[in-house]
Tab-separated table of C-alpha atoms in Angstrom:
chain	number	residue	atom	x	y	z
A	1	MET	CA	60.565	86.322	-127.468
A	2	LYS	CA	61.843	90.040	-127.319
A	3	THR	CA	58.340	91.034	-128.702
A	4	GLN	CA	56.302	89.011	-126.290
A	5	ALA	CA	58.399	90.625	-123.357
A	6	LEU	CA	57.689	94.313	-124.584
A	7	LEU	CA	54.238	93.724	-125.094
A	8	ALA	CA	53.904	92.499	-121.614
A	9	SER	CA	55.877	95.497	-120.397
A	10	ILE	CA	53.508	98.017	-122.236
A	11	THR	CA	50.358	96.420	-120.944
A	12	LEU	CA	51.442	96.144	-117.325
A	13	ALA	CA	52.528	99.703	-117.770
A	14	LEU	CA	49.324	100.942	-119.126
A	15	ALA	CA	47.150	98.856	-116.698
A	16	GLY	CA	48.799	100.627	-113.576
A	17	SER	CA	48.386	103.874	-115.342
A	18	ALA	CA	44.751	102.958	-115.567
A	19	PHE	CA	44.247	101.804	-111.933
A	20	ALA	CA	45.857	104.884	-110.642
A	21	ALA	CA	43.502	106.940	-112.719
A	22	GLY	CA	40.613	105.184	-111.341
A	23	ASP	CA	41.581	106.638	-107.802
A	24	LYS	CA	41.322	110.051	-108.789
A	25	HIS	CA	38.308	112.282	-108.733
A	26	ASP	CA	38.017	114.939	-111.478
A	27	HIS	CA	36.013	117.260	-109.116
A	28	ALA	CA	37.389	119.014	-105.947
A	29	HIS	CA	34.721	118.100	-103.278
A	30	GLU	CA	35.270	115.285	-100.919
A	31	HIS	CA	32.550	112.490	-100.114
A	32	LYS	CA	32.715	112.816	-96.569
A	33	PRO	CA	29.550	112.561	-94.245
A	34	MET	CA	28.330	115.968	-93.089
A	35	HIS	CA	25.233	114.711	-90.830
A	36	GLY	CA	26.825	111.551	-89.309
A	37	GLY	CA	25.600	109.282	-92.130
A	38	VAL	CA	26.858	106.796	-95.005
A	39	VAL	CA	27.815	108.755	-98.178
A	40	VAL	CA	27.527	107.306	-101.745
A	41	GLU	CA	28.161	109.445	-105.025
A	42	VAL	CA	26.030	108.362	-108.173
A	43	LYS	CA	26.406	110.885	-111.152
A	44	ASP	CA	27.919	113.708	-109.266
A	45	ILE	CA	25.496	113.566	-106.896
A	46	ASP	CA	26.466	112.674	-103.187
A	47	TYR	CA	23.529	111.084	-101.321
A	48	GLU	CA	23.963	110.785	-97.365
A	49	LEU	CA	21.905	108.277	-95.689
A	50	VAL	CA	21.188	109.037	-91.913
A	51	ALA	CA	19.256	106.197	-90.778
A	52	LYS	CA	17.893	105.946	-86.963
A	53	PRO	CA	15.182	103.851	-85.245
A	54	THR	CA	13.061	106.711	-85.295
A	55	MET	CA	14.084	108.986	-88.443
A	56	ILE	CA	15.593	108.381	-91.901
A	57	GLN	CA	16.997	111.434	-93.930
A	58	LEU	CA	18.637	111.553	-97.185
A	59	HIS	CA	20.796	114.496	-98.030
A	60	LEU	CA	21.528	115.439	-101.531
A	61	ARG	CA	24.688	117.611	-102.481
A	62	ASP	CA	25.679	118.493	-106.033
A	63	HIS	CA	29.318	119.065	-106.366
A	64	GLY	CA	29.593	119.804	-102.791
A	65	LYS	CA	26.710	122.014	-102.594
A	66	PRO	CA	23.112	121.031	-100.963
A	67	ALA	CA	20.867	120.118	-103.885
A	68	ASP	CA	17.161	121.392	-104.277
A	69	VAL	CA	14.976	118.819	-103.003
A	70	SER	CA	11.753	120.802	-102.714
A	71	LYS	CA	10.330	118.716	-105.686
A	72	ALA	CA	12.029	115.571	-104.929
A	73	SER	CA	10.997	112.197	-103.149
A	74	ALA	CA	12.569	108.901	-102.514
A	75	LYS	CA	11.312	105.205	-101.992
A	76	LEU	CA	13.611	103.287	-99.750
A	77	THR	CA	13.609	99.552	-99.091
A	78	LEU	CA	15.410	98.500	-95.769
A	79	LEU	CA	16.625	94.821	-95.540
A	80	THR	CA	17.588	93.845	-92.267
A	81	GLY	CA	18.510	90.140	-91.846
A	82	THR	CA	15.358	88.616	-93.274
A	83	GLU	CA	13.291	91.622	-92.822
A	84	LYS	CA	12.201	93.872	-95.557
A	85	GLN	CA	10.641	97.480	-94.905
A	86	GLU	CA	9.586	100.195	-97.358
A	87	VAL	CA	9.603	103.764	-96.672
A	88	GLU	CA	8.786	107.267	-98.477
A	89	LEU	CA	11.023	109.701	-97.840
A	90	LYS	CA	9.293	113.593	-98.516
A	91	PRO	CA	11.171	116.976	-98.644
A	92	ALA	CA	11.766	118.425	-95.195
A	93	GLY	CA	13.585	121.758	-95.634
A	94	ASP	CA	17.115	120.833	-97.357
A	95	LYS	CA	16.633	117.200	-96.847
A	96	LEU	CA	14.370	114.185	-97.605
A	97	GLU	CA	12.973	112.705	-94.444
A	98	ALA	CA	10.353	110.304	-92.789
A	99	SER	CA	9.532	109.459	-89.410
A	100	GLY	CA	8.360	106.289	-87.848
A	101	ALA	CA	9.639	102.911	-86.474
A	102	PHE	CA	12.445	101.704	-88.394
A	103	LYS	CA	14.445	98.469	-88.273
A	104	VAL	CA	17.960	99.910	-88.986
A	105	GLY	CA	21.341	99.086	-87.671
A	106	PRO	CA	24.950	97.934	-88.616
A	107	GLY	CA	24.805	95.890	-91.898
A	108	THR	CA	21.398	96.930	-92.827
A	109	LYS	CA	21.069	97.541	-96.645
A	110	VAL	CA	19.054	100.174	-98.073
A	111	VAL	CA	18.211	100.697	-101.832
A	112	ALA	CA	16.683	104.175	-102.322
A	113	LEU	CA	14.906	105.038	-105.682
A	114	VAL	CA	15.430	108.959	-105.834
A	115	THR	CA	13.129	111.337	-107.936
A	116	ILE	CA	14.200	114.699	-108.564
A	117	ALA	CA	12.248	117.355	-109.915
A	118	GLY	CA	10.092	114.864	-112.144
A	119	LYS	CA	13.301	113.178	-113.755
A	120	SER	CA	13.316	109.519	-113.694
A	121	ALA	CA	14.288	107.605	-110.770
A	122	GLY	CA	17.923	106.857	-109.921
A	123	SER	CA	18.760	104.131	-107.694
A	124	VAL	CA	21.261	104.454	-104.849
A	125	ARG	CA	22.472	101.490	-102.602
A	126	PHE	CA	23.808	101.884	-98.978
A	127	THR	CA	24.989	99.708	-96.187
A	128	VAL	CA	24.610	101.225	-92.805
A	129	LYS	CA	27.514	101.220	-90.410
């Protein structure tokens, strides 16, 4: 019985340590929106989606610094209720951007397939607030 209690104590202690370690970042930058959008981190890149009815922008930051998007592109799928819309984003200065008429609002789900400098596309998921 003592062995089981000891094993249970050790397991709980290790589980608590693992949980606490999951909250820490191993880098110094924060993942706050810098352009009023929604931020998601994937593989050390922060993706910030700014979605408005007439314009959609995607800002990329690598370890807190703007990433080079001159050879990047993104294909977005917007899901609002039962409606689906696809949007192509192209480089526009330091961001990827598209203009037009977009059905976006709180709760809109966005799946972005982002290609940077010819590398294979990475998937990023957002929920508009």
